[in-house]
Coordinates of C-alpha atoms and ligand atoms in Angstrom, one line a residue:
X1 CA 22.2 -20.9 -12.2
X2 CA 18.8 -20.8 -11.1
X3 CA 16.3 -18.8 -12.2
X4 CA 15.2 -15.0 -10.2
X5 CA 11.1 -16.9 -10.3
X6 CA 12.3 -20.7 -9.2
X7 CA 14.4 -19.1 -6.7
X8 CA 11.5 -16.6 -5.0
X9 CA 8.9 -19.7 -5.0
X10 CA 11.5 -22.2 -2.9
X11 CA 11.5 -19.2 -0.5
X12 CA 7.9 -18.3 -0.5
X13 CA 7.3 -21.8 0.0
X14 CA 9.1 -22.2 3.1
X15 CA 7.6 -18.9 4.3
X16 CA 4.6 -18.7 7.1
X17 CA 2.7 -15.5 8.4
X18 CA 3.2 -14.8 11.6
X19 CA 0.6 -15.2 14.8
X20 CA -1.8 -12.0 14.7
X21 CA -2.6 -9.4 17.4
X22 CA -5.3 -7.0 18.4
X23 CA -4.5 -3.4 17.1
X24 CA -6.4 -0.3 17.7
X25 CA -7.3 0.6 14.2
X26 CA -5.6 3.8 14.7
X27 CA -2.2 2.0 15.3
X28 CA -2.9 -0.8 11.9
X29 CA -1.8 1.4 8.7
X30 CA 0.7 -0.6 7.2
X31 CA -0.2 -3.5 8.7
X32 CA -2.0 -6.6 6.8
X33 CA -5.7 -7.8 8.0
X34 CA -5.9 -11.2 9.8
X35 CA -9.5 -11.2 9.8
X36 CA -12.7 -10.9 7.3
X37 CA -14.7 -7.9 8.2
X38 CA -18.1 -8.4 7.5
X39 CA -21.3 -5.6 7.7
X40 CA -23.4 -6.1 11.4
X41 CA -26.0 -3.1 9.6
X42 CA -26.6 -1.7 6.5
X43 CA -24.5 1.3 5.4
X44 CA -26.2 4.0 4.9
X45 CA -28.6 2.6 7.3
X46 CA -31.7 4.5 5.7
X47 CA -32.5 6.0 2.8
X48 CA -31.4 9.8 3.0
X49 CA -30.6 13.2 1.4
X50 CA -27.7 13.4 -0.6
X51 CA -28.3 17.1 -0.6
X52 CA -28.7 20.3 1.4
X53 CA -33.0 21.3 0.2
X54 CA -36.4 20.3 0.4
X55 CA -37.6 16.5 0.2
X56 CA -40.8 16.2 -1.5
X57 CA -43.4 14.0 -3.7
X58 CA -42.1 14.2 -7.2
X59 CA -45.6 14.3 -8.6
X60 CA -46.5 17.8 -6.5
X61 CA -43.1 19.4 -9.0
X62 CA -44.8 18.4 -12.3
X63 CA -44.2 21.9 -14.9
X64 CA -42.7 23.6 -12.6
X65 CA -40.1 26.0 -14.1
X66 CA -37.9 28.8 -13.1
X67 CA -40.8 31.2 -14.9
X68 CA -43.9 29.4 -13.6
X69 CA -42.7 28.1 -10.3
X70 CA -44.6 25.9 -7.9
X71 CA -45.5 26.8 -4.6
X72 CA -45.0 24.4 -1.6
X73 CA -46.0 24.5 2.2
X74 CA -42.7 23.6 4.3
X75 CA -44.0 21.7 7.5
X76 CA -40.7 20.8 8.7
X77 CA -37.1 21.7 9.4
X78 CA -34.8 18.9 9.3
X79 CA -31.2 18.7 10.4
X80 CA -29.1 15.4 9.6
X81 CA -28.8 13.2 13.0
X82 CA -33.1 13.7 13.4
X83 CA -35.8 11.9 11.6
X84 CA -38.7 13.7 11.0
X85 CA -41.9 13.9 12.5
X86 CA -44.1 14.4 9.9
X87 CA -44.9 12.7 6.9
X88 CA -45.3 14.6 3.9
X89 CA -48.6 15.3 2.0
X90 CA -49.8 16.9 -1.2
X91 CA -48.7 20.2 -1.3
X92 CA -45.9 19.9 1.4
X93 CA -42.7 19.7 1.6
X94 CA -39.4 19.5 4.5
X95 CA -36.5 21.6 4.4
X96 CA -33.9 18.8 4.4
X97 CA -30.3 18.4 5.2
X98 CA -27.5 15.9 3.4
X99 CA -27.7 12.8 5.3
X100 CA -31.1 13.1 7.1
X101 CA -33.3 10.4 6.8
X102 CA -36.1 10.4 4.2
X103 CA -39.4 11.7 5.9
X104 CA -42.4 9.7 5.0
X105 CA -44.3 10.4 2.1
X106 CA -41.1 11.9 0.2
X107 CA -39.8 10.2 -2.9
X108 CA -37.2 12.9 -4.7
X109 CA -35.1 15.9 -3.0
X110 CA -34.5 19.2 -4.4
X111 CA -31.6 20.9 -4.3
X112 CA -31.6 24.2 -2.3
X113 CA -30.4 26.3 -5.4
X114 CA -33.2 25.4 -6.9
X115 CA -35.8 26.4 -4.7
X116 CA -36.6 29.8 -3.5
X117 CA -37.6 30.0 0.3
X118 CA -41.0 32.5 1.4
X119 CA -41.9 33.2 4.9
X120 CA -45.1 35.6 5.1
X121 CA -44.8 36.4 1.5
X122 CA -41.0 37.6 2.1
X123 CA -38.0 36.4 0.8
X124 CA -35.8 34.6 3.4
X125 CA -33.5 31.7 4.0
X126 CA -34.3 31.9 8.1
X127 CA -34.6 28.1 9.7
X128 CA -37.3 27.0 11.8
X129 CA -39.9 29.6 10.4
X130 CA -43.1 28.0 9.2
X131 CA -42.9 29.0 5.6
X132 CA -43.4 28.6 2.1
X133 CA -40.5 27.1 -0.9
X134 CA -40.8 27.9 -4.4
X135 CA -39.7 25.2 -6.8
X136 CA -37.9 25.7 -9.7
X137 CA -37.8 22.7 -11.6
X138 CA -39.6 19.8 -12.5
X139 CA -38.6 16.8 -9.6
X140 CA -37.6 13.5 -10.8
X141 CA -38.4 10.4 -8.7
X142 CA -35.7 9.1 -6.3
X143 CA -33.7 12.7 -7.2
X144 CA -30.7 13.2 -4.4
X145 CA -31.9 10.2 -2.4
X146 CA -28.9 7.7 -1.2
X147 CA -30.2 4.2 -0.8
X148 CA -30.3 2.5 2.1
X149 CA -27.4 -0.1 2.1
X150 CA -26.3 1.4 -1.3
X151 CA -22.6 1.2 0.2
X152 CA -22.9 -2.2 1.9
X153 CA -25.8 -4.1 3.7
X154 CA -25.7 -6.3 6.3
X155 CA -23.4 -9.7 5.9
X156 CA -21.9 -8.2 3.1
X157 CA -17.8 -9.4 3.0
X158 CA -16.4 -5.6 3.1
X159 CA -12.7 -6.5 3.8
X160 CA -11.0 -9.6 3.1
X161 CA -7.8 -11.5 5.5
X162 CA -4.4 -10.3 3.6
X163 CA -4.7 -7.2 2.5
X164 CA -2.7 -4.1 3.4
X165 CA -4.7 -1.4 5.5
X166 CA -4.7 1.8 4.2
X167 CA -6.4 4.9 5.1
X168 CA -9.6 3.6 3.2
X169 CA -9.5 0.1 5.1
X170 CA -9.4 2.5 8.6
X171 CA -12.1 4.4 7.3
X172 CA -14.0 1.0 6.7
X173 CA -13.3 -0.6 10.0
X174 CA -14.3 2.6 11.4
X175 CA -18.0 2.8 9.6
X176 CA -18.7 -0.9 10.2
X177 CA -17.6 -0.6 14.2
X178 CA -14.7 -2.3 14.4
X179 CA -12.3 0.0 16.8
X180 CA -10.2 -2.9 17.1
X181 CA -9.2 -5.6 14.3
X182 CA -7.0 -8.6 14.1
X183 CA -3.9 -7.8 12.2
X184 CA -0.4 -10.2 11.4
X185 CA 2.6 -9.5 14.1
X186 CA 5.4 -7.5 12.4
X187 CA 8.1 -9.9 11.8
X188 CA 10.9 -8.5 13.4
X189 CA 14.4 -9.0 10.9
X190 CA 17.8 -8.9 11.9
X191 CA 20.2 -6.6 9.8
X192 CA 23.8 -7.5 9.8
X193 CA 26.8 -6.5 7.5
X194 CA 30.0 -8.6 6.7
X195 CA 33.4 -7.5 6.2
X196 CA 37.0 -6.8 7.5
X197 CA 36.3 -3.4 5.1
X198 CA 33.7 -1.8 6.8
X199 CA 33.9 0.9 9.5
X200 CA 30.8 2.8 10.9
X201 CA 29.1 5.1 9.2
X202 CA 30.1 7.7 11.8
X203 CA 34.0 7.1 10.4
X204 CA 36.2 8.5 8.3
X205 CA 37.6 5.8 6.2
X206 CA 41.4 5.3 5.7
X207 CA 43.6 2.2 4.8
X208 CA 41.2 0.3 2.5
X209 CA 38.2 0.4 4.9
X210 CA 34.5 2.0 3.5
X211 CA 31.3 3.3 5.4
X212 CA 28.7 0.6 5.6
X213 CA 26.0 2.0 4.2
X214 CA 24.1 -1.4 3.4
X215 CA 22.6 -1.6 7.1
X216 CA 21.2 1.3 7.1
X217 CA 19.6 0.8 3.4
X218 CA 18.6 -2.6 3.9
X219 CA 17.0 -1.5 7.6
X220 CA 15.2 1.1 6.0
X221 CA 14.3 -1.7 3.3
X222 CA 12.7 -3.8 6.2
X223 CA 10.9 -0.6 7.4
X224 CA 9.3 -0.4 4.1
X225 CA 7.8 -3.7 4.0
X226 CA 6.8 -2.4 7.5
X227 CA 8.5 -4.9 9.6
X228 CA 10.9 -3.6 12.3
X229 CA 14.5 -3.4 11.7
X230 CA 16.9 -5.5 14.4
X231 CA 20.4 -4.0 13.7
X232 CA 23.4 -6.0 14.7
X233 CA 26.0 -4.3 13.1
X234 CA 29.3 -5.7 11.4
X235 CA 29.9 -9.2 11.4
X236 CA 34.2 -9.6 10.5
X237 CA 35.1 -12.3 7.9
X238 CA 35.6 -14.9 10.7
X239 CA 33.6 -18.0 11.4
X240 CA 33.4 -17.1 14.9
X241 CA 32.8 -13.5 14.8
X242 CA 30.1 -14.2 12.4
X243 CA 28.5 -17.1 13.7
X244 CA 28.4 -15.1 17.1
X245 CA 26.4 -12.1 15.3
X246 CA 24.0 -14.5 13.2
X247 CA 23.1 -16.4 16.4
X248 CA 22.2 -12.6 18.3
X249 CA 19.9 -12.6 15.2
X250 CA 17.7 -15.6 16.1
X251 CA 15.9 -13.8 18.4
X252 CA 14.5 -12.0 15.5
X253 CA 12.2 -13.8 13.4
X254 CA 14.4 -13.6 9.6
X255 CA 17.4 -12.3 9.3
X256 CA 18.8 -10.5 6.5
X257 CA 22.9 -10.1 6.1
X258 CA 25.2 -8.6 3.5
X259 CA 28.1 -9.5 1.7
X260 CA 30.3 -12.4 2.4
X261 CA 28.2 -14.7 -0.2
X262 CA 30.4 -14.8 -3.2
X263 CA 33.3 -17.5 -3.8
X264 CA 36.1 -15.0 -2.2
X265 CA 38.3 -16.7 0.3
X266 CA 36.5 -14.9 2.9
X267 CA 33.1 -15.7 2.1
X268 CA 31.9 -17.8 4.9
X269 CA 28.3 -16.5 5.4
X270 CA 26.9 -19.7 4.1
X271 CA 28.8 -21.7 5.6
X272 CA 28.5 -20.5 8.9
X273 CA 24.3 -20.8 8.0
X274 CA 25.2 -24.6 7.3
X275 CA 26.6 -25.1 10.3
X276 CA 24.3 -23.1 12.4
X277 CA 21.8 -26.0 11.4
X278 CA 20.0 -24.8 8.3
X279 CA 19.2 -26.3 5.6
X280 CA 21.0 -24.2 3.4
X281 CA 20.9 -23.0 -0.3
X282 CA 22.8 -21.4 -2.0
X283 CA 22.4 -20.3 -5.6
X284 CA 23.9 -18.4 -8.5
X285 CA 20.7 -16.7 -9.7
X286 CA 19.8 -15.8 -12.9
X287 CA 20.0 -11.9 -12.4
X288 CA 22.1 -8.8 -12.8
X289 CA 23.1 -7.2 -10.1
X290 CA 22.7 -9.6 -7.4
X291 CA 23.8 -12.9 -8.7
X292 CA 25.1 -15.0 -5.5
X293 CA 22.6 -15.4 -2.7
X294 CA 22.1 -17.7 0.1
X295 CA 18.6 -18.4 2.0
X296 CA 17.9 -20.6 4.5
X297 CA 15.5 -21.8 7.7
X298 CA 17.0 -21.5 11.0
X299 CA 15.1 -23.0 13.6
X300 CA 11.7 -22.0 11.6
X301 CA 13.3 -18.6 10.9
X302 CA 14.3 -17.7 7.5
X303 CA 17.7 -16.6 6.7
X304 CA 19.2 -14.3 3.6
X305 CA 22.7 -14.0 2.8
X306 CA 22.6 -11.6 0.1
X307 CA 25.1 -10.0 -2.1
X308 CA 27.6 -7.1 -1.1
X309 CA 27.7 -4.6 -3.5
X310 CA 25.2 -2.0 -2.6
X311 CA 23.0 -2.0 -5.3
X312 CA 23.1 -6.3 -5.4
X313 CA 21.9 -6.5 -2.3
X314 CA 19.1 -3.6 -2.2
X315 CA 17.7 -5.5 -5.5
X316 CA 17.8 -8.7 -4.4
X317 CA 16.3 -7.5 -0.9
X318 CA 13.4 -6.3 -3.1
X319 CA 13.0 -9.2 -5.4
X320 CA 13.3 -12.2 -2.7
X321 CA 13.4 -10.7 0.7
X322 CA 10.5 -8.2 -0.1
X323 CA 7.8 -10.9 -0.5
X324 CA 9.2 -12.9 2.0
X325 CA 8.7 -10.6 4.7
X326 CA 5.2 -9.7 3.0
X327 CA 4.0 -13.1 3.5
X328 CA 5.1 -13.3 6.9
X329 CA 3.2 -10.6 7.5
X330 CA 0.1 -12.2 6.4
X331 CA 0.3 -10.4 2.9
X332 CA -1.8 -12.3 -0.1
X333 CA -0.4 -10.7 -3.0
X334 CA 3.1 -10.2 -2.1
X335 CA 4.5 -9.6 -5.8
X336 CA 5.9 -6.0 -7.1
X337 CA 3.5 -4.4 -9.4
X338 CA 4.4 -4.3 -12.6
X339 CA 4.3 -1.2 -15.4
X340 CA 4.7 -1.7 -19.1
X341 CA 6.5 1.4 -20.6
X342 CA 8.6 2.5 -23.8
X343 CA 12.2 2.4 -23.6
X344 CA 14.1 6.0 -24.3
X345 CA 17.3 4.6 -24.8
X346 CA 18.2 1.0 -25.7
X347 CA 20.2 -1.2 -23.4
X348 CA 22.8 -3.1 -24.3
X349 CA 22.3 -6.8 -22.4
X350 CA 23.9 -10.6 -23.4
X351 CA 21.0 -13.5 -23.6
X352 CA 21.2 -15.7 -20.0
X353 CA 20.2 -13.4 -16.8
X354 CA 17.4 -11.3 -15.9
X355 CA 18.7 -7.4 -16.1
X356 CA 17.2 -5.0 -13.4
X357 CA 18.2 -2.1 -14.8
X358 CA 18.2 1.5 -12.6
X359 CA 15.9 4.0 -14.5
X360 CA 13.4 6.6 -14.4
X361 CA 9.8 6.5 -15.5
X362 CA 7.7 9.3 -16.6
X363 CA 4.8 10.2 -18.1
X364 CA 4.3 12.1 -21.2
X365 CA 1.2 12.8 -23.2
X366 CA -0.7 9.7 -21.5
X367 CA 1.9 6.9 -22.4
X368 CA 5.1 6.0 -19.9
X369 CA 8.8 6.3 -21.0
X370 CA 11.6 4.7 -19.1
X371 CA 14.8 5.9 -19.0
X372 CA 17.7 4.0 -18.2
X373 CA 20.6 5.8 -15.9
X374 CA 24.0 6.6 -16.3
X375 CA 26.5 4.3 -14.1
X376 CA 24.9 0.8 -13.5
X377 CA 27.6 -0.7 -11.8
X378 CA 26.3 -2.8 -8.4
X379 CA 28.5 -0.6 -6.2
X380 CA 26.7 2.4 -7.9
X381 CA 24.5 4.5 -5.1
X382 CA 24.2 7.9 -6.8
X383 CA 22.3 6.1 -9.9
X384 CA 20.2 4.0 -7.5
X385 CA 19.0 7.3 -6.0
X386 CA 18.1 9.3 -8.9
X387 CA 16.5 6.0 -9.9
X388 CA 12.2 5.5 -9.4
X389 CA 12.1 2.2 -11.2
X390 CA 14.0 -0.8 -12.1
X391 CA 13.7 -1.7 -15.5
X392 CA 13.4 -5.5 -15.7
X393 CA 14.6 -7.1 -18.8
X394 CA 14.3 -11.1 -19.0
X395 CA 16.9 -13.9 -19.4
X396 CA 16.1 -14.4 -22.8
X397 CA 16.1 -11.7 -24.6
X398 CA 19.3 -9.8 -26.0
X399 CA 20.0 -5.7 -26.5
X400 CA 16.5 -4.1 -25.5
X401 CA 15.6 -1.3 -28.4
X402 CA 14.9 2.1 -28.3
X403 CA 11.0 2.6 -28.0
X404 CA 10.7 -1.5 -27.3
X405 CA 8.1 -2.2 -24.6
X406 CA 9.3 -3.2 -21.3
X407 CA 8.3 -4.4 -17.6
X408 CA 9.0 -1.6 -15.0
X409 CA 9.2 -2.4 -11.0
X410 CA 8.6 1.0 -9.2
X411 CA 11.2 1.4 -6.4
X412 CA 10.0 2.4 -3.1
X413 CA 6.6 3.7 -3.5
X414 CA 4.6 0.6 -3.2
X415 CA 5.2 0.3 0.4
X416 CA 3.7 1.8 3.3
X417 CA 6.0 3.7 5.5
X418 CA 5.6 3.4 9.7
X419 CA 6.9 4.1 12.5
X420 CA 8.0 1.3 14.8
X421 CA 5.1 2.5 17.3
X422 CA 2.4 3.3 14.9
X423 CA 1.2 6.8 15.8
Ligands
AMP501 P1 31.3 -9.1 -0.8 O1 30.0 -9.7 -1.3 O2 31.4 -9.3 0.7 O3 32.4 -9.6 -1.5 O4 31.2 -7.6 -1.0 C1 31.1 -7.1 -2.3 C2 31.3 -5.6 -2.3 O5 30.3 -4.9 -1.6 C3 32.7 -5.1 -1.7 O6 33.2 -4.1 -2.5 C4 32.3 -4.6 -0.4 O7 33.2 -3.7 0.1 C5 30.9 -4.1 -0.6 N1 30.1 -4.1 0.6 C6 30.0 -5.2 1.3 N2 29.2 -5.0 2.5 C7 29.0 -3.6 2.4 C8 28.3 -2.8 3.3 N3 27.7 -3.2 4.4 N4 28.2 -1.5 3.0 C9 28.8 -1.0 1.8 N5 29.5 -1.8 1.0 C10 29.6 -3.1 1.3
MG502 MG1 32.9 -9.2 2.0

């Protein structure tokens, strides 16, 4: 047996990104930056108001209080998207927008609420009147003014090659210009189930036979590393049928199949691999569920027999094929995040294979509880979708404890979801 860490760095190792693309930004959620993004200007490109009120000289507010109030001449009126014309003088002050540029001769901005507007001695809020501003309070130099380049200046690194874009990256590629950006292709993965069992999910099954429901789990799987799903349906336990469907899927660039891995007399998937020209391998790993699994390279592409059982083959998509397809997607940090969390219930496990148990974590009063399920057999579905986590126990260690501390994979949230088009 091999261990569930040995076996994911033979496969990482044999793993490349793809070639990259030019995306409209709008199109690149999900998708993993092929490029460092560096700042052409400084962001905020001038120093401005972070407030809605009057931009002044700090020194013209000294005592001034809400009972003894200061007394200001407003020269200006000045909307965000206009610099002003005039530069500020003892005395004076220019009703300011958030986001204008500084005039000249302001250091500090006051915030409207605490200034009280006059025009002709009157009481009034009216724009674009020449007009008088009581202050309030006392200003403090550099009050409600946003640096120049206090987000990024010019050269700065503000995106690094390999990560996933999220809203935030858009949002960055956006302010520094960028409408379109280098991104990693989508490695396209071929789905297909094995067995003489399985009949279509549109079916009713009689004599024996079951729905194949791994396809369309382990398609939507490949969605949610957001690569593209290539189905090509059920392979029979025949060389030839088999070989005939694997071969369809080296158009794709990896190909992921189910079942037809273990030792059973109609277990050919790896040999089939073999003899398709791979240099195959095939392991017991270290792990529960999921223990037999095949990978290979097929003409550069990477191949994955994994287990049958439902739940086998959904875990060990997310523990080898996950990453796999992560990096060919130009992903640095391709791991699964890890929680720490307090067991509710111990679990009863023998010394010798990593345990990825089905369970859900929750928060209460600031710490995190997992929960192990009901029913963790590998052909178990309904536990695997009440599940949010797997609970990972390692090789070495026996029964887990109520309230021991233990590692926690979250199922299905750390992914971006996409639509094969983008939007
Ligand atoms: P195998 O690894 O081919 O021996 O399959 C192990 C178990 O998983 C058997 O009970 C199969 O019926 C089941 N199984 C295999 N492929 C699928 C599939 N595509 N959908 C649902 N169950 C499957
Ligand atoms: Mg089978």
């Amino acid at each position: 047996m091999i261990s569930v860490e040995a076996a994911l760095e033979i496969i990482l190792s044999e793993i490349k990104p793809l070639g990259m693309e030019r995306i409209n930004i709008l199109s690149s959620l999900g998708r993993v930056l092929g490029e460092d993004i560096f700042a052409s200007t400084d962001n905020p490109p001038w120093d401005n108001s972070a407030m809605d009120g009057y931009a002044l000289r700090a020194i013209d507010t000294k005592t001034a209080s809400k009972d003894k109030p200061i007394t200001l001449k407003v020269i200006e009126d000045l909307p965000a998207g206009y610099t002003a014309k005039k530069t500020i003088k003892k005395g004076e002050a220019i009703r300011i927008m958030t986001g204008a540029p500084m005039p000249r001769g302001a250091d500090a901005v006051l915030m409207v609420e605490e200034t009280e507007a006059v025009v002709s001695g009157q009481r009034s809020v009216a724009r674009n009147q020449k007009s008088e501003v009581k202050i309030f309070r006392e200003a403090r130099l550099g009050d409600n003014i946003r640096k120049a380049g206090e987000d990024f200046r010019k050269g700065d690194l503000v995106l690094t090659k390999g990560v996933s874009i999220r809203p935030a990256e858009i949002g960055m590629l956006a302010a520094v210009g960028k409408p379109i950006v280098y991104v990693h292709q989508r490695p396209k993965v071929a789905v297909l189930s094995t067995g003489d069992e399985l009949v279509e999910i549109d079916e009713t099954p009689t004599d024996g036979k079951i729905r194949n429901s791994n396809s369309y789990a382990i398609a939507a799987q490949v969605r949610a590393c957001g690569a593209i799903p290539v189905q090509l349906g059920i392979a029979r336990d025949n060389k030839k049928n088999l070989r005939e469907k694997l071969e369809a899927g080296l158009t794709a660039d990896c190909i992921v199949s189910s079942g037809g891995v273990s030792v059973g007399d109609f277990d050919f998937v790896k040999d089939v691999l073999k003899e398709m020209g791979s240099e195959m391998r095939f392991w017991k790993v270290a792990m529960k569920p999921g223990k037999p699994l095949a990978f290979g390279v097929i003409g550069g592409k990477p191949a994955f027999g994994l287990p049958g059982n439902p739940i086998s083959s959904m875990v060990a998509f997310e523990q080898f094929a996950m990453p796999a397809i992560l990096k060919m997607m130009g992903k640095k940090d391709v791991f699964k995040r890890v929680f720490y969390a307090l067991l509710t219930k111990p679990i009863k496990k023998k010394t010798g294979r990593v345990h990825f148990v089905r369970g859900v974590l929750e928060q209460k009063n600031g710490k995190f509880y997992a929960t192990p399920l009901e029913g963790q057999g590998s052909g178990i579905l309904s536990s695997m979708v009440k599940a949010n986590c797997l609970i990972v126990l390692p090789e070495d260690i026996s029964d887990a404890d109520k309230d021991s501390k233990v590692k926690v994979q979250m199922l299905g949230q750390s992914f971006l979801y996409q639509d094969r088009h983008g939007y």
